[in-house]
C-alpha cells in the first residue's frame, strides 16, 4: 500500500503561482503513472494533469494547459504541480493520485477510475 501526502497549497492572488508537492511512502510509486485532480465546492472531481513513470508523456486538462506543469522526481518519490497564472476558478482541493498502471494514454489519463491510491488533498484558494 502506498500513502500519498500533498503539500504546498494556500491562498494566493489571481495571477500568482503555487507549487504543490506529493510525496509517496510505502510501496514505491516509481513505476506508475501519477496524477493530480481537483474538486471545487459543489462540483465533481476533475482531472488536472498526469505524468508517466519516465516523464515522457504528460497530459493536461484544457483549462490548465500552458499554465500548469506536472513533473516528478522518482528518487524522491515526489510528484509536483507547478501552477502559474492562477485564476479564481482554480480554487479547489487538489488531490494527488497514483494509477494502477505504468502507462496511460493522454486520453485515459483523465479517467479517475485508473487511479487506485489518493492523498488527503490540499486546499488552493485564488482570490480575485
mmCIF file of N, CA and C in Angstrom:
data_model
loop_
_atom_site.group_PDB
_atom_site.id
_atom_site.type_symbol
_atom_site.label_atom_id
_atom_site.label_comp_id
_atom_site.label_asym_id
_atom_site.label_seq_id
_atom_site.Cartn_x
_atom_site.Cartn_y
_atom_site.Cartn_z
ATOM 1 N N UNK A 1 0.850 -1.190 0.000
ATOM 2 C CA UNK A 1 0.000 0.000 0.000
ATOM 3 C C UNK A 1 0.884 1.238 0.000
ATOM 4 N N UNK A 2 0.467 2.249 -0.686
ATOM 5 C CA UNK A 2 1.224 3.486 -0.748
ATOM 6 C C UNK A 2 0.427 4.594 -0.074
ATOM 7 N N UNK A 3 1.117 5.465 0.606
ATOM 8 C CA UNK A 3 0.493 6.638 1.209
ATOM 9 C C UNK A 3 0.962 7.877 0.459
ATOM 10 N N UNK A 4 0.045 8.745 0.145
ATOM 11 C CA UNK A 4 0.345 9.971 -0.592
ATOM 12 C C UNK A 4 0.002 11.173 0.276
ATOM 13 N N UNK A 5 0.949 12.096 0.402
ATOM 14 C CA UNK A 5 0.745 13.283 1.216
ATOM 15 C C UNK A 5 1.034 14.516 0.376
ATOM 16 N N UNK A 6 0.012 15.353 0.203
ATOM 17 C CA UNK A 6 0.161 16.583 -0.562
ATOM 18 C C UNK A 6 0.571 17.738 0.345
ATOM 19 N N UNK A 7 1.258 18.701 -0.229
ATOM 20 C CA UNK A 7 1.609 19.934 0.476
ATOM 21 C C UNK A 7 1.763 21.047 -0.548
ATOM 22 N N UNK A 8 1.830 22.278 -0.029
ATOM 23 C CA UNK A 8 2.074 23.417 -0.894
ATOM 24 C C UNK A 8 0.861 24.261 -1.224
ATOM 25 N N UNK A 9 -0.307 23.832 -0.779
ATOM 26 C CA UNK A 9 -1.487 24.636 -1.037
ATOM 27 C C UNK A 9 -1.488 25.903 -0.196
ATOM 28 N N UNK A 10 -2.443 26.783 -0.490
ATOM 29 C CA UNK A 10 -2.538 28.020 0.270
ATOM 30 C C UNK A 10 -3.399 29.038 -0.434
ATOM 31 N N UNK A 11 -3.300 30.262 0.047
ATOM 32 C CA UNK A 11 -4.061 31.381 -0.508
ATOM 33 C C UNK A 11 -3.138 32.239 -1.358
ATOM 34 N N UNK A 12 -3.574 32.536 -2.567
ATOM 35 C CA UNK A 12 -2.756 33.340 -3.475
ATOM 36 C C UNK A 12 -3.669 34.259 -4.275
ATOM 37 N N UNK A 13 -3.144 35.394 -4.688
ATOM 38 C CA UNK A 13 -3.931 36.301 -5.515
ATOM 39 C C UNK A 13 -3.940 35.833 -6.971
ATOM 40 N N UNK A 14 -4.959 36.227 -7.669
ATOM 41 C CA UNK A 14 -5.034 35.900 -9.088
ATOM 42 C C UNK A 14 -3.774 36.374 -9.803
ATOM 43 N N UNK A 15 -3.262 35.535 -10.679
ATOM 44 C CA UNK A 15 -2.026 35.834 -11.386
ATOM 45 C C UNK A 15 -0.793 35.287 -10.702
ATOM 46 N N UNK A 16 -0.955 34.834 -9.480
ATOM 47 C CA UNK A 16 0.164 34.308 -8.719
ATOM 48 C C UNK A 16 0.463 32.850 -9.042
ATOM 49 N N UNK A 17 1.411 32.298 -8.282
ATOM 50 C CA UNK A 17 1.872 30.935 -8.518
ATOM 51 C C UNK A 17 1.931 30.146 -7.214
ATOM 52 N N UNK A 18 1.784 28.845 -7.354
ATOM 53 C CA UNK A 18 1.991 27.915 -6.255
ATOM 54 C C UNK A 18 2.603 26.647 -6.820
ATOM 55 N N UNK A 19 3.348 25.941 -5.990
ATOM 56 C CA UNK A 19 3.844 24.636 -6.390
ATOM 57 C C UNK A 19 3.378 23.604 -5.372
ATOM 58 N N UNK A 20 2.619 22.653 -5.845
ATOM 59 C CA UNK A 20 2.168 21.560 -4.999
ATOM 60 C C UNK A 20 3.160 20.402 -5.080
ATOM 61 N N UNK A 21 3.299 19.711 -3.959
ATOM 62 C CA UNK A 21 4.143 18.526 -3.908
ATOM 63 C C UNK A 21 3.322 17.360 -3.375
ATOM 64 N N UNK A 22 3.655 16.190 -3.823
ATOM 65 C CA UNK A 22 3.015 14.968 -3.333
ATOM 66 C C UNK A 22 4.115 13.942 -3.114
ATOM 67 N N UNK A 23 4.295 13.551 -1.857
ATOM 68 C CA UNK A 23 5.331 12.588 -1.526
ATOM 69 C C UNK A 23 4.693 11.252 -1.165
ATOM 70 N N UNK A 24 5.244 10.201 -1.734
ATOM 71 C CA UNK A 24 4.715 8.863 -1.505
ATOM 72 C C UNK A 24 5.592 8.094 -0.530
ATOM 73 N N UNK A 25 4.965 7.305 0.280
ATOM 74 C CA UNK A 25 5.685 6.407 1.182
ATOM 75 C C UNK A 25 5.024 5.033 1.098
ATOM 76 N N UNK A 26 5.749 4.051 1.604
ATOM 77 C CA UNK A 26 5.224 2.693 1.494
ATOM 78 C C UNK A 26 5.691 2.082 0.193
ATOM 79 N N UNK A 27 4.799 1.410 -0.480
ATOM 80 C CA UNK A 27 5.149 0.789 -1.752
ATOM 81 C C UNK A 27 5.642 1.842 -2.725
ATOM 82 N N UNK A 28 6.739 1.571 -3.404
ATOM 83 C CA UNK A 28 7.317 2.537 -4.312
ATOM 84 C C UNK A 28 6.328 2.968 -5.389
ATOM 85 N N UNK A 29 6.401 4.229 -5.743
ATOM 86 C CA UNK A 29 5.486 4.740 -6.767
ATOM 87 C C UNK A 29 6.194 4.933 -8.089
ATOM 88 N N UNK A 30 7.478 4.572 -8.115
ATOM 89 C CA UNK A 30 8.282 4.922 -9.268
ATOM 90 C C UNK A 30 7.857 4.291 -10.573
ATOM 91 N N UNK A 31 7.034 3.240 -10.513
ATOM 92 C CA UNK A 31 6.704 2.550 -11.745
ATOM 93 C C UNK A 31 5.363 2.973 -12.329
ATOM 94 N N UNK A 32 4.628 3.782 -11.622
ATOM 95 C CA UNK A 32 3.252 4.048 -12.019
ATOM 96 C C UNK A 32 3.006 5.494 -12.441
ATOM 97 N N UNK A 33 1.950 5.643 -13.224
ATOM 98 C CA UNK A 33 1.509 6.972 -13.608
ATOM 99 C C UNK A 33 1.011 7.712 -12.369
ATOM 100 N N UNK A 34 1.350 8.974 -12.275
ATOM 101 C CA UNK A 34 0.896 9.820 -11.175
ATOM 102 C C UNK A 34 0.076 10.970 -11.739
ATOM 103 N N UNK A 35 -0.900 11.404 -10.957
ATOM 104 C CA UNK A 35 -1.771 12.464 -11.458
ATOM 105 C C UNK A 35 -2.228 13.411 -10.379
ATOM 106 N N UNK A 36 -2.775 14.520 -10.819
ATOM 107 C CA UNK A 36 -3.412 15.496 -9.943
ATOM 108 C C UNK A 36 -4.857 15.691 -10.413
ATOM 109 N N UNK A 37 -5.736 15.715 -9.456
ATOM 110 C CA UNK A 37 -7.144 16.003 -9.695
ATOM 111 C C UNK A 37 -7.547 17.119 -8.736
ATOM 112 N N UNK A 38 -8.686 17.738 -8.980
ATOM 113 C CA UNK A 38 -9.164 18.773 -8.065
ATOM 114 C C UNK A 38 -10.678 18.728 -7.954
ATOM 115 N N UNK A 39 -11.149 19.244 -6.847
ATOM 116 C CA UNK A 39 -12.599 19.306 -6.626
ATOM 117 C C UNK A 39 -12.948 20.624 -5.962
ATOM 118 N N UNK A 40 -13.755 21.401 -6.646
ATOM 119 C CA UNK A 40 -14.237 22.666 -6.115
ATOM 120 C C UNK A 40 -15.556 22.432 -5.373
ATOM 121 N N UNK A 41 -15.907 23.307 -4.461
ATOM 122 C CA UNK A 41 -17.166 23.147 -3.716
ATOM 123 C C UNK A 41 -18.366 23.030 -4.648
ATOM 124 N N UNK A 42 -19.174 22.012 -4.425
ATOM 125 C CA UNK A 42 -20.375 21.829 -5.216
ATOM 126 C C UNK A 42 -20.148 21.275 -6.614
ATOM 127 N N UNK A 43 -18.905 20.923 -6.907
ATOM 128 C CA UNK A 43 -18.595 20.397 -8.231
ATOM 129 C C UNK A 43 -17.990 19.001 -8.131
ATOM 130 N N UNK A 44 -18.011 18.295 -9.238
ATOM 131 C CA UNK A 44 -17.407 16.969 -9.266
ATOM 132 C C UNK A 44 -15.884 17.086 -9.368
ATOM 133 N N UNK A 45 -15.225 16.049 -8.936
ATOM 134 C CA UNK A 45 -13.772 15.982 -9.074
ATOM 135 C C UNK A 45 -13.409 15.982 -10.555
ATOM 136 N N UNK A 46 -12.362 16.703 -10.897
ATOM 137 C CA UNK A 46 -11.943 16.768 -12.284
ATOM 138 C C UNK A 46 -10.442 16.564 -12.430
ATOM 139 N N UNK A 47 -10.074 16.047 -13.567
ATOM 140 C CA UNK A 47 -8.670 15.808 -13.882
ATOM 141 C C UNK A 47 -7.941 17.126 -14.087
ATOM 142 N N UNK A 48 -6.695 17.166 -13.617
ATOM 143 C CA UNK A 48 -5.847 18.341 -13.829
ATOM 144 C C UNK A 48 -4.651 17.991 -14.714
ATOM 145 N N UNK A 49 -3.857 17.012 -14.276
ATOM 146 C CA UNK A 49 -2.647 16.658 -15.019
ATOM 147 C C UNK A 49 -2.187 15.275 -14.588
ATOM 148 N N UNK A 50 -1.386 14.634 -15.448
ATOM 149 C CA UNK A 50 -0.804 13.339 -15.111
ATOM 150 C C UNK A 50 0.503 13.172 -15.859
ATOM 151 N N UNK A 51 1.311 12.223 -15.363
ATOM 152 C CA UNK A 51 2.639 12.027 -15.919
ATOM 153 C C UNK A 51 3.017 10.557 -15.814
ATOM 154 N N UNK A 52 3.643 10.032 -16.865
ATOM 155 C CA UNK A 52 4.093 8.646 -16.839
ATOM 156 C C UNK A 52 5.381 8.511 -16.032
ATOM 157 N N UNK A 53 5.806 7.274 -15.818
ATOM 158 C CA UNK A 53 6.967 6.992 -14.984
ATOM 159 C C UNK A 53 8.202 7.778 -15.414
ATOM 160 N N UNK A 54 8.478 7.766 -16.685
ATOM 161 C CA UNK A 54 9.687 8.427 -17.195
ATOM 162 C C UNK A 54 9.518 9.930 -17.339
ATOM 163 N N UNK A 55 8.278 10.377 -17.269
ATOM 164 C CA UNK A 55 8.014 11.788 -17.527
ATOM 165 C C UNK A 55 7.901 12.101 -19.005
ATOM 166 N N UNK A 56 8.009 11.066 -19.839
ATOM 167 C CA UNK A 56 7.981 11.287 -21.269
ATOM 168 C C UNK A 56 6.621 11.643 -21.817
ATOM 169 N N UNK A 57 5.589 11.257 -21.093
ATOM 170 C CA UNK A 57 4.227 11.580 -21.518
ATOM 171 C C UNK A 57 3.512 12.299 -20.391
ATOM 172 N N UNK A 58 2.963 13.445 -20.711
ATOM 173 C CA UNK A 58 2.164 14.198 -19.745
ATOM 174 C C UNK A 58 0.828 14.547 -20.385
ATOM 175 N N UNK A 59 -0.154 14.719 -19.556
ATOM 176 C CA UNK A 59 -1.474 15.112 -20.031
ATOM 177 C C UNK A 59 -2.032 16.205 -19.148
ATOM 178 N N UNK A 60 -2.784 17.109 -19.753
ATOM 179 C CA UNK A 60 -3.345 18.227 -19.004
ATOM 180 C C UNK A 60 -4.801 18.459 -19.398
ATOM 181 N N UNK A 61 -5.554 18.928 -18.442
ATOM 182 C CA UNK A 61 -6.892 19.398 -18.761
ATOM 183 C C UNK A 61 -6.767 20.668 -19.592
ATOM 184 N N UNK A 62 -7.702 20.878 -20.483
ATOM 185 C CA UNK A 62 -7.650 22.063 -21.339
ATOM 186 C C UNK A 62 -7.624 23.348 -20.515
ATOM 187 N N UNK A 63 -8.288 23.332 -19.377
ATOM 188 C CA UNK A 63 -8.399 24.535 -18.551
ATOM 189 C C UNK A 63 -7.078 24.965 -17.920
ATOM 190 N N UNK A 64 -6.080 24.067 -17.877
ATOM 191 C CA UNK A 64 -4.816 24.407 -17.232
ATOM 192 C C UNK A 64 -3.629 24.370 -18.184
ATOM 193 N N UNK A 65 -3.850 23.959 -19.426
ATOM 194 C CA UNK A 65 -2.751 23.885 -20.398
ATOM 195 C C UNK A 65 -2.082 25.242 -20.555
ATOM 196 N N UNK A 66 -0.750 25.206 -20.532
ATOM 197 C CA UNK A 66 0.004 26.437 -20.689
ATOM 198 C C UNK A 66 0.223 27.189 -19.388
ATOM 199 N N UNK A 67 -0.480 26.791 -18.340
ATOM 200 C CA UNK A 67 -0.328 27.450 -17.039
ATOM 201 C C UNK A 67 0.251 26.516 -15.979
ATOM 202 N N UNK A 68 -0.120 25.245 -16.035
ATOM 203 C CA UNK A 68 0.336 24.266 -15.046
ATOM 204 C C UNK A 68 1.347 23.327 -15.685
ATOM 205 N N UNK A 69 2.299 22.856 -14.854
ATOM 206 C CA UNK A 69 3.294 21.891 -15.313
ATOM 207 C C UNK A 69 3.444 20.795 -14.265
ATOM 208 N N UNK A 70 3.296 19.562 -14.700
ATOM 209 C CA UNK A 70 3.497 18.426 -13.807
ATOM 210 C C UNK A 70 4.886 17.849 -14.037
ATOM 211 N N UNK A 71 5.531 17.432 -12.955
ATOM 212 C CA UNK A 71 6.846 16.811 -13.054
ATOM 213 C C UNK A 71 6.991 15.822 -11.906
ATOM 214 N N UNK A 72 8.039 15.005 -11.964
ATOM 215 C CA UNK A 72 8.233 14.028 -10.901
ATOM 216 C C UNK A 72 9.711 13.782 -10.699
ATOM 217 N N UNK A 73 10.054 13.409 -9.461
ATOM 218 C CA UNK A 73 11.400 13.011 -9.098
ATOM 219 C C UNK A 73 11.272 11.632 -8.449
ATOM 220 N N UNK A 74 11.522 10.586 -9.230
ATOM 221 C CA UNK A 74 11.325 9.230 -8.723
ATOM 222 C C UNK A 74 12.280 8.900 -7.568
ATOM 223 N N UNK A 75 13.444 9.494 -7.566
ATOM 224 C CA UNK A 75 14.400 9.255 -6.480
ATOM 225 C C UNK A 75 13.871 9.779 -5.152
ATOM 226 N N UNK A 76 13.038 10.818 -5.229
ATOM 227 C CA UNK A 76 12.462 11.412 -4.019
ATOM 228 C C UNK A 76 11.026 10.969 -3.788
ATOM 229 N N UNK A 77 10.535 10.082 -4.640
ATOM 230 C CA UNK A 77 9.145 9.625 -4.535
ATOM 231 C C UNK A 77 8.169 10.801 -4.493
ATOM 232 N N UNK A 78 8.427 11.782 -5.306
ATOM 233 C CA UNK A 78 7.641 13.014 -5.250
ATOM 234 C C UNK A 78 7.189 13.438 -6.643
ATOM 235 N N UNK A 79 5.960 13.894 -6.715
ATOM 236 C CA UNK A 79 5.431 14.481 -7.936
ATOM 237 C C UNK A 79 5.026 15.918 -7.625
ATOM 238 N N UNK A 80 5.224 16.789 -8.576
ATOM 239 C CA UNK A 80 4.982 18.216 -8.380
ATOM 240 C C UNK A 80 3.938 18.728 -9.369
ATOM 241 N N UNK A 81 3.294 19.816 -8.971
ATOM 242 C CA UNK A 81 2.408 20.532 -9.877
ATOM 243 C C UNK A 81 2.721 22.017 -9.724
ATOM 244 N N UNK A 82 3.399 22.563 -10.722
ATOM 245 C CA UNK A 82 3.692 23.987 -10.742
ATOM 246 C C UNK A 82 2.513 24.709 -11.369
ATOM 247 N N UNK A 83 1.921 25.625 -10.629
ATOM 248 C CA UNK A 83 0.727 26.329 -11.093
ATOM 249 C C UNK A 83 1.038 27.810 -11.217
ATOM 250 N N UNK A 84 0.990 28.313 -12.423
ATOM 251 C CA UNK A 84 1.244 29.723 -12.707
ATOM 252 C C UNK A 84 -0.015 30.391 -13.232
ATOM 253 N N UNK A 85 -0.013 31.708 -13.216
ATOM 254 C CA UNK A 85 -1.145 32.494 -13.730
ATOM 255 C C UNK A 85 -2.463 31.979 -13.162
ATOM 256 N N UNK A 86 -2.483 31.799 -11.874
ATOM 257 C CA UNK A 86 -3.662 31.229 -11.233
ATOM 258 C C UNK A 86 -4.876 32.139 -11.365
ATOM 259 N N UNK A 87 -6.028 31.496 -11.474
ATOM 260 C CA UNK A 87 -7.299 32.194 -11.626
ATOM 261 C C UNK A 87 -8.231 31.800 -10.477
ATOM 262 N N UNK A 88 -9.195 32.647 -10.147
ATOM 263 C CA UNK A 88 -10.138 32.279 -9.086
ATOM 264 C C UNK A 88 -10.818 30.931 -9.348
ATOM 265 N N UNK A 89 -11.043 30.594 -10.591
ATOM 266 C CA UNK A 89 -11.690 29.312 -10.911
ATOM 267 C C UNK A 89 -10.786 28.102 -10.679
ATOM 268 N N UNK A 90 -9.524 28.338 -10.338
ATOM 269 C CA UNK A 90 -8.625 27.244 -9.959
ATOM 270 C C UNK A 90 -8.792 26.867 -8.487
ATOM 271 N N UNK A 91 -9.584 27.637 -7.765
ATOM 272 C CA UNK A 91 -9.810 27.341 -6.348
ATOM 273 C C UNK A 91 -10.462 25.970 -6.178
ATOM 274 N N UNK A 92 -9.832 25.129 -5.386
ATOM 275 C CA UNK A 92 -10.312 23.756 -5.194
ATOM 276 C C UNK A 92 -9.407 23.040 -4.202
ATOM 277 N N UNK A 93 -9.842 21.871 -3.801
ATOM 278 C CA UNK A 93 -8.953 20.951 -3.100
ATOM 279 C C UNK A 93 -8.255 20.109 -4.169
ATOM 280 N N UNK A 94 -6.945 20.073 -4.094
ATOM 281 C CA UNK A 94 -6.154 19.347 -5.089
ATOM 282 C C UNK A 94 -5.699 18.024 -4.497
ATOM 283 N N UNK A 95 -5.925 16.964 -5.252
ATOM 284 C CA UNK A 95 -5.592 15.619 -4.808
ATOM 285 C C UNK A 95 -4.525 14.994 -5.702
ATOM 286 N N UNK A 96 -3.581 14.352 -5.057
ATOM 287 C CA UNK A 96 -2.579 13.562 -5.749
ATOM 288 C C UNK A 96 -3.107 12.138 -5.862
ATOM 289 N N UNK A 97 -2.793 11.475 -6.965
ATOM 290 C CA UNK A 97 -3.278 10.112 -7.156
ATOM 291 C C UNK A 97 -2.251 9.274 -7.896
ATOM 292 N N UNK A 98 -2.250 7.979 -7.576
ATOM 293 C CA UNK A 98 -1.352 7.030 -8.220
ATOM 294 C C UNK A 98 -2.186 6.046 -9.030
ATOM 295 N N UNK A 99 -1.806 5.888 -10.270
ATOM 296 C CA UNK A 99 -2.540 4.963 -11.122
ATOM 297 C C UNK A 99 -2.156 3.519 -10.817
ATOM 298 N N UNK A 100 -2.982 2.619 -11.318
ATOM 299 C CA UNK A 100 -2.721 1.188 -11.131
ATOM 300 C C UNK A 100 -1.866 0.630 -12.249
ATOM 301 N N UNK A 101 -1.359 1.477 -13.116
ATOM 302 C CA UNK A 101 -0.654 1.017 -14.295
ATOM 303 C C UNK A 101 0.556 1.877 -14.576
ATOM 304 N N UNK A 102 1.468 1.326 -15.355
ATOM 305 C CA UNK A 102 2.703 2.028 -15.669
ATOM 306 C C UNK A 102 2.548 3.009 -16.815
ATOM 307 N N UNK A 103 1.493 2.843 -17.599
ATOM 308 C CA UNK A 103 1.326 3.736 -18.728
ATOM 309 C C UNK A 103 -0.148 3.982 -18.990
ATOM 310 N N UNK A 104 -0.473 5.220 -19.313
ATOM 311 C CA UNK A 104 -1.794 5.596 -19.763
ATOM 312 C C UNK A 104 -1.649 6.502 -20.962
ATOM 313 N N UNK A 105 -2.544 6.365 -21.902
ATOM 314 C CA UNK A 105 -2.561 7.325 -22.993
ATOM 315 C C UNK A 105 -3.051 8.663 -22.439
ATOM 316 N N UNK A 106 -2.818 9.716 -23.175
ATOM 317 C CA UNK A 106 -3.270 11.033 -22.730
ATOM 318 C C UNK A 106 -4.777 11.038 -22.536
ATOM 319 N N UNK A 107 -5.467 10.314 -23.379
ATOM 320 C CA UNK A 107 -6.923 10.278 -23.273
ATOM 321 C C UNK A 107 -7.357 9.564 -21.990
ATOM 322 N N UNK A 108 -6.660 8.500 -21.636
ATOM 323 C CA UNK A 108 -7.020 7.724 -20.453
ATOM 324 C C UNK A 108 -6.619 8.413 -19.155
ATOM 325 N N UNK A 109 -5.654 9.310 -19.215
ATOM 326 C CA UNK A 109 -5.168 9.971 -18.003
ATOM 327 C C UNK A 109 -6.283 10.714 -17.283
ATOM 328 N N UNK A 110 -7.260 11.170 -18.008
ATOM 329 C CA UNK A 110 -8.330 11.930 -17.393
ATOM 330 C C UNK A 110 -9.378 11.091 -16.687
ATOM 331 N N UNK A 111 -9.254 9.770 -16.755
ATOM 332 C CA UNK A 111 -10.227 8.858 -16.160
ATOM 333 C C UNK A 111 -9.794 8.468 -14.756
ATOM 334 N N UNK A 112 -10.493 8.965 -13.753
ATOM 335 C CA UNK A 112 -10.115 8.717 -12.360
ATOM 336 C C UNK A 112 -10.178 7.244 -11.980
ATOM 337 N N UNK A 113 -10.915 6.448 -12.724
ATOM 338 C CA UNK A 113 -11.036 5.027 -12.376
ATOM 339 C C UNK A 113 -9.733 4.266 -12.552
ATOM 340 N N UNK A 114 -8.774 4.838 -13.295
ATOM 341 C CA UNK A 114 -7.471 4.200 -13.467
ATOM 342 C C UNK A 114 -6.555 4.453 -12.263
ATOM 343 N N UNK A 115 -6.969 5.320 -11.355
ATOM 344 C CA UNK A 115 -6.137 5.707 -10.222
ATOM 345 C C UNK A 115 -6.659 5.039 -8.950
ATOM 346 N N UNK A 116 -5.782 4.292 -8.262
ATOM 347 C CA UNK A 116 -6.228 3.499 -7.138
ATOM 348 C C UNK A 116 -5.858 4.018 -5.775
ATOM 349 N N UNK A 117 -4.907 4.943 -5.702
ATOM 350 C CA UNK A 117 -4.487 5.496 -4.412
ATOM 351 C C UNK A 117 -4.592 7.012 -4.466
ATOM 352 N N UNK A 118 -5.092 7.580 -3.374
ATOM 353 C CA UNK A 118 -5.343 9.018 -3.341
ATOM 354 C C UNK A 118 -4.810 9.628 -2.051
ATOM 355 N N UNK A 119 -4.363 10.870 -2.136
ATOM 356 C CA UNK A 119 -3.965 11.610 -0.947
ATOM 357 C C UNK A 119 -5.167 12.270 -0.293
ATOM 358 N N UNK A 120 -4.907 12.990 0.789
ATOM 359 C CA UNK A 120 -5.975 13.646 1.543
ATOM 360 C C UNK A 120 -6.385 14.976 0.933
ATOM 361 N N UNK A 121 -5.536 15.527 0.115
ATOM 362 C CA UNK A 121 -5.858 16.780 -0.554
ATOM 363 C C UNK A 121 -5.231 17.982 0.113
ATOM 364 N N UNK A 122 -5.009 19.021 -0.672
ATOM 365 C CA UNK A 122 -4.507 20.292 -0.162
ATOM 366 C C UNK A 122 -5.317 21.415 -0.787
ATOM 367 N N UNK A 123 -5.711 22.376 0.038
ATOM 368 C CA UNK A 123 -6.588 23.451 -0.426
ATOM 369 C C UNK A 123 -5.792 24.522 -1.163
ATOM 370 N N UNK A 124 -6.296 24.901 -2.311
ATOM 371 C CA UNK A 124 -5.750 26.030 -3.068
ATOM 372 C C UNK A 124 -6.877 27.050 -3.225
ATOM 373 N N UNK A 125 -6.619 28.264 -2.773
ATOM 374 C CA UNK A 125 -7.613 29.330 -2.879
ATOM 375 C C UNK A 125 -6.993 30.501 -3.623
ATOM 376 N N UNK A 126 -7.643 30.917 -4.692
ATOM 377 C CA UNK A 126 -7.152 32.025 -5.505
ATOM 378 C C UNK A 126 -8.143 33.178 -5.374
ATOM 379 N N UNK A 127 -7.664 34.283 -4.838
ATOM 380 C CA UNK A 127 -8.538 35.447 -4.644
ATOM 381 C C UNK A 127 -8.468 36.369 -5.861
ATOM 382 N N UNK A 128 -9.578 37.030 -6.125
ATOM 383 C CA UNK A 128 -9.631 37.920 -7.296
ATOM 384 C C UNK A 128 -9.193 39.323 -6.938
#
